mmCIF file of C-alpha atoms and ligand atoms in Angstrom:
data_model
loop_
_atom_site.group_PDB
_atom_site.id
_atom_site.type_symbol
_atom_site.label_atom_id
_atom_site.label_comp_id
_atom_site.label_asym_id
_atom_site.label_seq_id
_atom_site.Cartn_x
_atom_site.Cartn_y
_atom_site.Cartn_z
ATOM 1 C CA UNK A 1 -54.219 50.677 85.378
ATOM 2 C CA UNK A 2 -52.201 53.745 86.411
ATOM 3 C CA UNK A 3 -48.967 51.790 86.083
ATOM 4 C CA UNK A 4 -49.532 51.352 82.363
ATOM 5 C CA UNK A 5 -46.899 53.327 80.522
ATOM 6 C CA UNK A 6 -47.840 56.122 78.167
ATOM 7 C CA UNK A 7 -48.346 55.099 74.543
ATOM 8 C CA UNK A 8 -45.459 57.247 73.428
ATOM 9 C CA UNK A 9 -42.887 55.277 75.375
ATOM 10 C CA UNK A 10 -42.899 52.088 73.366
ATOM 11 C CA UNK A 11 -39.493 50.427 73.353
ATOM 12 C CA UNK A 12 -37.910 48.990 70.232
ATOM 13 C CA UNK A 13 -38.442 45.504 71.677
ATOM 14 C CA UNK A 14 -42.155 46.223 72.084
ATOM 15 C CA UNK A 15 -42.481 47.572 68.551
ATOM 16 C CA UNK A 16 -40.631 44.497 67.290
ATOM 17 C CA UNK A 17 -43.040 42.188 69.099
ATOM 18 C CA UNK A 18 -46.018 44.034 67.597
ATOM 19 C CA UNK A 19 -44.530 43.968 64.095
ATOM 20 C CA UNK A 20 -43.724 40.246 64.405
ATOM 21 C CA UNK A 21 -47.302 39.447 65.383
ATOM 22 C CA UNK A 22 -48.630 41.687 62.620
ATOM 23 C CA UNK A 23 -46.497 40.073 59.913
ATOM 24 C CA UNK A 24 -47.467 36.609 61.135
ATOM 25 C CA UNK A 25 -51.173 37.465 60.818
ATOM 26 C CA UNK A 26 -50.542 39.103 57.448
ATOM 27 C CA UNK A 27 -48.974 35.908 56.155
ATOM 28 C CA UNK A 28 -51.964 33.885 57.418
ATOM 29 C CA UNK A 29 -54.307 36.302 55.645
ATOM 30 C CA UNK A 30 -52.253 36.061 52.474
ATOM 31 C CA UNK A 31 -52.525 32.262 52.340
ATOM 32 C CA UNK A 32 -56.208 32.446 53.228
ATOM 33 C CA UNK A 33 -55.986 31.076 56.775
ATOM 34 C CA UNK A 34 -58.154 32.389 59.569
ATOM 35 C CA UNK A 35 -56.676 34.136 62.575
ATOM 36 C CA UNK A 36 -58.147 35.757 65.642
ATOM 37 C CA UNK A 37 -57.074 39.343 66.309
ATOM 38 C CA UNK A 38 -58.372 39.314 69.879
ATOM 39 C CA UNK A 39 -56.424 36.147 70.635
ATOM 40 C CA UNK A 40 -53.207 37.536 69.139
ATOM 41 C CA UNK A 41 -53.701 40.727 71.127
ATOM 42 C CA UNK A 42 -54.075 38.691 74.331
ATOM 43 C CA UNK A 43 -50.993 36.590 73.568
ATOM 44 C CA UNK A 44 -48.932 39.746 73.107
ATOM 45 C CA UNK A 45 -50.169 41.172 76.412
ATOM 46 C CA UNK A 46 -49.269 37.930 78.148
ATOM 47 C CA UNK A 47 -45.666 38.307 77.019
ATOM 48 C CA UNK A 48 -43.708 41.160 75.423
ATOM 49 C CA UNK A 49 -46.496 43.730 75.766
ATOM 50 C CA UNK A 50 -47.533 43.019 79.371
ATOM 51 C CA UNK A 51 -47.400 46.788 80.104
ATOM 52 C CA UNK A 52 -49.981 47.572 77.473
ATOM 53 C CA UNK A 53 -53.753 47.672 77.276
ATOM 54 C CA UNK A 54 -55.813 45.879 74.666
ATOM 55 C CA UNK A 55 -56.722 49.220 73.060
ATOM 56 C CA UNK A 56 -53.123 50.332 72.975
ATOM 57 C CA UNK A 57 -52.017 47.123 71.213
ATOM 58 C CA UNK A 58 -54.902 47.433 68.740
ATOM 59 C CA UNK A 59 -53.925 51.035 67.993
ATOM 60 C CA UNK A 60 -50.310 49.981 67.429
ATOM 61 C CA UNK A 61 -51.476 47.440 64.853
ATOM 62 C CA UNK A 62 -53.370 50.237 63.068
ATOM 63 C CA UNK A 63 -50.158 52.294 63.177
ATOM 64 C CA UNK A 64 -48.346 49.455 61.422
ATOM 65 C CA UNK A 65 -51.032 49.411 58.693
ATOM 66 C CA UNK A 66 -50.597 53.170 58.242
ATOM 67 C CA UNK A 67 -46.819 52.855 57.884
ATOM 68 C CA UNK A 68 -47.159 49.978 55.394
ATOM 69 C CA UNK A 69 -49.650 52.078 53.422
ATOM 70 C CA UNK A 70 -47.166 54.931 53.234
ATOM 71 C CA UNK A 71 -44.463 52.494 52.159
ATOM 72 C CA UNK A 72 -46.808 51.622 49.267
ATOM 73 C CA UNK A 73 -47.284 48.141 50.655
ATOM 74 C CA UNK A 74 -50.419 46.110 51.261
ATOM 75 C CA UNK A 75 -51.697 45.885 54.833
ATOM 76 C CA UNK A 76 -54.125 43.817 56.909
ATOM 77 C CA UNK A 77 -57.579 45.118 56.008
ATOM 78 C CA UNK A 78 -58.876 44.317 59.500
ATOM 79 C CA UNK A 79 -56.484 46.898 60.930
ATOM 80 C CA UNK A 80 -57.670 50.146 59.398
ATOM 81 C CA UNK A 81 -54.662 52.456 58.959
ATOM 82 C CA UNK A 82 -54.524 54.920 61.857
ATOM 83 C CA UNK A 83 -55.079 58.559 60.921
ATOM 84 C CA UNK A 84 -52.341 59.806 63.205
ATOM 85 C CA UNK A 85 -49.102 57.976 63.798
ATOM 86 C CA UNK A 86 -46.789 59.683 66.261
ATOM 87 C CA UNK A 87 -43.869 61.370 64.500
ATOM 88 C CA UNK A 88 -41.405 59.385 66.633
ATOM 89 C CA UNK A 89 -43.347 56.118 66.289
ATOM 90 C CA UNK A 90 -43.494 56.079 62.493
ATOM 91 C CA UNK A 91 -39.703 55.950 61.880
ATOM 92 C CA UNK A 92 -39.373 53.303 64.606
ATOM 93 C CA UNK A 93 -42.008 51.065 63.004
ATOM 94 C CA UNK A 94 -40.581 51.682 59.556
ATOM 95 C CA UNK A 95 -37.064 50.734 60.720
ATOM 96 C CA UNK A 96 -38.319 47.482 62.248
ATOM 97 C CA UNK A 97 -40.308 46.628 59.091
ATOM 98 C CA UNK A 98 -37.243 47.236 56.932
ATOM 99 C CA UNK A 99 -35.110 45.133 59.285
ATOM 100 C CA UNK A 100 -37.676 42.324 58.812
ATOM 101 C CA UNK A 101 -37.244 42.541 55.051
ATOM 102 C CA UNK A 102 -40.229 44.720 54.101
ATOM 103 C CA UNK A 103 -38.988 46.997 51.337
ATOM 104 C CA UNK A 104 -40.408 50.211 49.971
ATOM 105 C CA UNK A 105 -43.118 49.376 47.446
ATOM 106 C CA UNK A 106 -43.588 50.841 43.987
ATOM 107 C CA UNK A 107 -46.132 53.711 44.028
ATOM 108 C CA UNK A 108 -46.904 53.213 40.322
ATOM 109 C CA UNK A 109 -48.570 49.841 40.912
ATOM 110 C CA UNK A 110 -52.325 49.798 40.223
ATOM 111 C CA UNK A 111 -54.607 49.036 43.142
ATOM 112 C CA UNK A 112 -58.304 48.788 44.020
ATOM 113 C CA UNK A 113 -57.725 49.996 47.569
ATOM 114 C CA UNK A 114 -58.868 53.632 47.712
ATOM 115 C CA UNK A 115 -56.512 54.589 50.521
ATOM 116 C CA UNK A 116 -53.526 52.968 48.828
ATOM 117 C CA UNK A 117 -54.460 54.551 45.492
ATOM 118 C CA UNK A 118 -54.601 57.979 47.108
ATOM 119 C CA UNK A 119 -51.291 57.545 48.960
ATOM 120 C CA UNK A 120 -49.583 56.413 45.763
ATOM 121 C CA UNK A 121 -51.072 59.247 43.704
ATOM 122 C CA UNK A 122 -49.990 61.778 46.355
ATOM 123 C CA UNK A 123 -46.434 60.416 46.250
ATOM 124 C CA UNK A 124 -46.387 60.570 42.446
ATOM 125 C CA UNK A 125 -47.806 64.098 42.354
ATOM 126 C CA UNK A 126 -44.657 65.312 44.095
ATOM 127 C CA UNK A 127 -42.680 64.270 41.001
ATOM 128 C CA UNK A 128 -42.831 66.035 37.635
ATOM 129 C CA UNK A 129 -45.042 63.724 35.558
ATOM 130 C CA UNK A 130 -44.131 64.687 32.021
ATOM 131 C CA UNK A 131 -45.170 61.538 30.194
ATOM 132 C CA UNK A 132 -48.846 60.887 29.839
ATOM 133 C CA UNK A 133 -49.631 57.644 31.669
ATOM 134 C CA UNK A 134 -51.116 54.867 29.559
ATOM 135 C CA UNK A 135 -53.687 54.008 32.230
ATOM 136 C CA UNK A 136 -55.940 50.978 32.067
ATOM 137 C CA UNK A 137 -58.256 50.414 29.103
ATOM 138 C CA UNK A 138 -60.494 47.903 30.824
ATOM 139 C CA UNK A 139 -60.226 48.261 34.611
ATOM 140 C CA UNK A 140 -61.046 45.026 36.368
ATOM 141 C CA UNK A 141 -62.844 44.614 39.640
ATOM 142 C CA UNK A 142 -60.700 43.502 42.540
ATOM 143 C CA UNK A 143 -61.256 39.805 43.248
ATOM 144 C CA UNK A 144 -62.071 40.206 46.947
ATOM 145 C CA UNK A 145 -64.182 43.382 47.017
ATOM 146 C CA UNK A 146 -66.451 43.245 43.999
ATOM 147 C CA UNK A 147 -67.295 46.962 44.086
ATOM 148 C CA UNK A 148 -63.811 48.415 43.711
ATOM 149 C CA UNK A 149 -61.915 48.658 40.440
ATOM 150 C CA UNK A 150 -58.169 48.304 40.084
ATOM 151 C CA UNK A 151 -56.959 51.763 39.080
ATOM 152 C CA UNK A 152 -53.683 53.374 38.070
ATOM 153 C CA UNK A 153 -52.281 55.870 40.599
ATOM 154 C CA UNK A 154 -50.332 57.562 37.771
ATOM 155 C CA UNK A 155 -53.610 58.542 36.085
ATOM 156 C CA UNK A 156 -54.969 60.148 39.245
ATOM 157 C CA UNK A 157 -51.673 61.910 39.920
ATOM 158 C CA UNK A 158 -51.269 63.155 36.353
ATOM 159 C CA UNK A 159 -54.809 64.482 36.039
ATOM 160 C CA UNK A 160 -54.601 66.341 39.349
ATOM 161 C CA UNK A 161 -51.137 67.687 38.604
ATOM 162 C CA UNK A 162 -52.304 69.031 35.227
ATOM 163 C CA UNK A 163 -55.351 70.680 36.803
ATOM 164 C CA UNK A 164 -53.038 72.766 39.028
ATOM 165 C CA UNK A 165 -55.703 73.167 41.670
ATOM 166 C CA UNK A 166 -58.392 74.451 39.272
ATOM 167 C CA UNK A 167 -61.605 72.435 38.838
ATOM 168 C CA UNK A 168 -61.943 71.289 35.258
ATOM 169 C CA UNK A 169 -65.721 71.473 35.562
ATOM 170 C CA UNK A 170 -66.331 75.066 36.689
ATOM 171 C CA UNK A 171 -62.890 76.645 36.340
ATOM 172 C CA UNK A 172 -62.851 77.676 40.008
ATOM 173 C CA UNK A 173 -59.974 76.979 42.395
ATOM 174 C CA UNK A 174 -60.391 73.955 44.670
ATOM 175 C CA UNK A 175 -62.515 75.072 47.641
ATOM 176 C CA UNK A 176 -60.037 73.877 50.286
ATOM 177 C CA UNK A 177 -56.746 72.071 50.700
ATOM 178 C CA UNK A 178 -55.896 68.617 51.978
ATOM 179 C CA UNK A 179 -52.347 67.662 52.963
ATOM 180 C CA UNK A 180 -51.342 71.156 51.771
ATOM 181 C CA UNK A 181 -52.606 70.395 48.247
ATOM 182 C CA UNK A 182 -55.755 71.775 46.581
ATOM 183 C CA UNK A 183 -58.576 69.303 47.079
ATOM 184 C CA UNK A 184 -59.884 67.953 43.764
ATOM 185 C CA UNK A 185 -61.504 64.598 43.063
ATOM 186 C CA UNK A 186 -60.697 62.559 39.983
ATOM 187 C CA UNK A 187 -63.880 61.487 38.212
ATOM 188 C CA UNK A 188 -64.230 59.022 35.343
ATOM 189 C CA UNK A 189 -66.422 60.729 32.786
ATOM 190 C CA UNK A 190 -67.677 57.430 31.481
ATOM 191 C CA UNK A 191 -68.094 55.643 34.784
ATOM 192 C CA UNK A 192 -65.946 52.599 35.466
ATOM 193 C CA UNK A 193 -69.131 50.709 36.309
ATOM 194 C CA UNK A 194 -70.298 51.453 32.739
ATOM 195 C CA UNK A 195 -67.041 49.986 31.444
ATOM 196 C CA UNK A 196 -65.280 53.351 31.165
ATOM 197 C CA UNK A 197 -61.496 53.244 31.018
ATOM 198 C CA UNK A 198 -59.031 54.418 33.654
ATOM 199 C CA UNK A 199 -57.103 56.713 31.321
ATOM 200 C CA UNK A 200 -56.419 60.435 31.220
ATOM 201 C CA UNK A 201 -58.757 60.642 28.204
ATOM 202 C CA UNK A 202 -61.615 59.592 30.504
ATOM 203 C CA UNK A 203 -60.652 61.273 33.777
ATOM 204 C CA UNK A 204 -61.109 64.834 35.057
ATOM 205 C CA UNK A 205 -60.192 66.669 38.255
ATOM 206 C CA UNK A 206 -63.316 68.198 39.783
ATOM 207 C CA UNK A 207 -64.254 70.191 42.852
ATOM 208 C CA UNK A 208 -66.663 68.291 45.150
ATOM 209 C CA UNK A 209 -69.626 70.324 43.822
ATOM 210 C CA UNK A 210 -68.963 69.528 40.187
ATOM 211 C CA UNK A 211 -68.274 65.908 41.062
ATOM 212 C CA UNK A 212 -71.643 65.603 42.812
ATOM 213 C CA UNK A 213 -73.250 67.332 39.876
ATOM 214 C CA UNK A 214 -71.907 64.633 37.530
ATOM 215 C CA UNK A 215 -73.370 61.858 39.652
ATOM 216 C CA UNK A 216 -76.520 63.296 41.209
ATOM 217 C CA UNK A 217 -77.866 66.400 39.480
ATOM 218 C CA UNK A 218 -80.860 66.769 37.180
ATOM 219 C CA UNK A 219 -78.534 68.068 34.495
ATOM 220 C CA UNK A 220 -75.827 65.451 35.011
ATOM 221 C CA UNK A 221 -76.014 64.392 31.372
ATOM 222 C CA UNK A 222 -75.688 67.917 29.989
ATOM 223 C CA UNK A 223 -72.984 68.775 32.482
ATOM 224 C CA UNK A 224 -71.030 65.660 31.537
ATOM 225 C CA UNK A 225 -71.403 66.608 27.858
ATOM 226 C CA UNK A 226 -69.972 70.046 28.621
ATOM 227 C CA UNK A 227 -66.872 68.396 30.072
ATOM 228 C CA UNK A 228 -66.078 66.830 26.702
ATOM 229 C CA UNK A 229 -66.195 70.305 25.132
ATOM 230 C CA UNK A 230 -64.197 72.003 27.851
ATOM 231 C CA UNK A 231 -61.435 69.446 28.467
ATOM 232 C CA UNK A 232 -59.727 68.777 25.171
ATOM 233 C CA UNK A 233 -57.902 65.582 26.177
ATOM 234 C CA UNK A 234 -61.200 63.788 26.917
ATOM 235 C CA UNK A 235 -62.308 61.262 24.354
ATOM 236 C CA UNK A 236 -65.759 59.799 24.122
ATOM 237 C CA UNK A 237 -65.715 56.094 24.700
ATOM 238 C CA UNK A 238 -68.023 53.776 22.772
ATOM 239 C CA UNK A 239 -71.348 52.771 24.262
ATOM 240 C CA UNK A 240 -71.485 49.372 25.853
ATOM 241 C CA UNK A 241 -71.571 46.884 23.067
ATOM 242 C CA UNK A 242 -70.117 43.461 22.926
ATOM 243 C CA UNK A 243 -67.177 44.683 20.882
ATOM 244 C CA UNK A 244 -63.467 44.731 21.554
HETATM 245 ZN ZN1 ZN B 301 -66.076 72.666 39.945
HETATM 246 ZN ZN1 ZN B 302 -67.197 60.265 39.839
#
């Protein structure tokens, strides 16, 4: 296997072959047809990617998911976006995707995918968000994964931007940074699972401690009550009744 080239030396032709195979599988997934990742991997290694290992091809597919995610596009769920995409590989993949007609997506589009939501919110937080986002009054569950709700990245971005790195629960600065930004989690005061809305009047930016406290502490009820007093934009939402 020593003649296998290093992963960094992928040629444009190789990246194109990987992107082609990826987009073909993506289309099959979109129309609900089955495909076999292992088979597609093997086919690629029998042709354009004969210099590559199975693991290397798999990793490249995860790179493509990561680039699509950052372009605010959907991606194949079976290829979990890679954490690290080489700084020279990312522009190459992006260029090939654009050449194949994949355009930059809109980061304001609501999504149930946590990673996509976070990427979109991070992109929006870099902009000055003056207008309060309308959010979603009745967030729906995503059709495929019944646990996740479709949420508005503008709400997450706005709430975190307003918090300016200070936890709205305890008033302390975020305990650490992530991607050079203070790490705060956006919590829905009335939980989405209890039919809470995805609006800034029901969302707060909390440090991990305060967030856990809301969900798991003995005084979670009292602590949640204190949030309504402390954060003026919060509005109590009606208890679950069969009303509008
Ligand atoms: Zn806190
Ligand atoms: Zn929460």
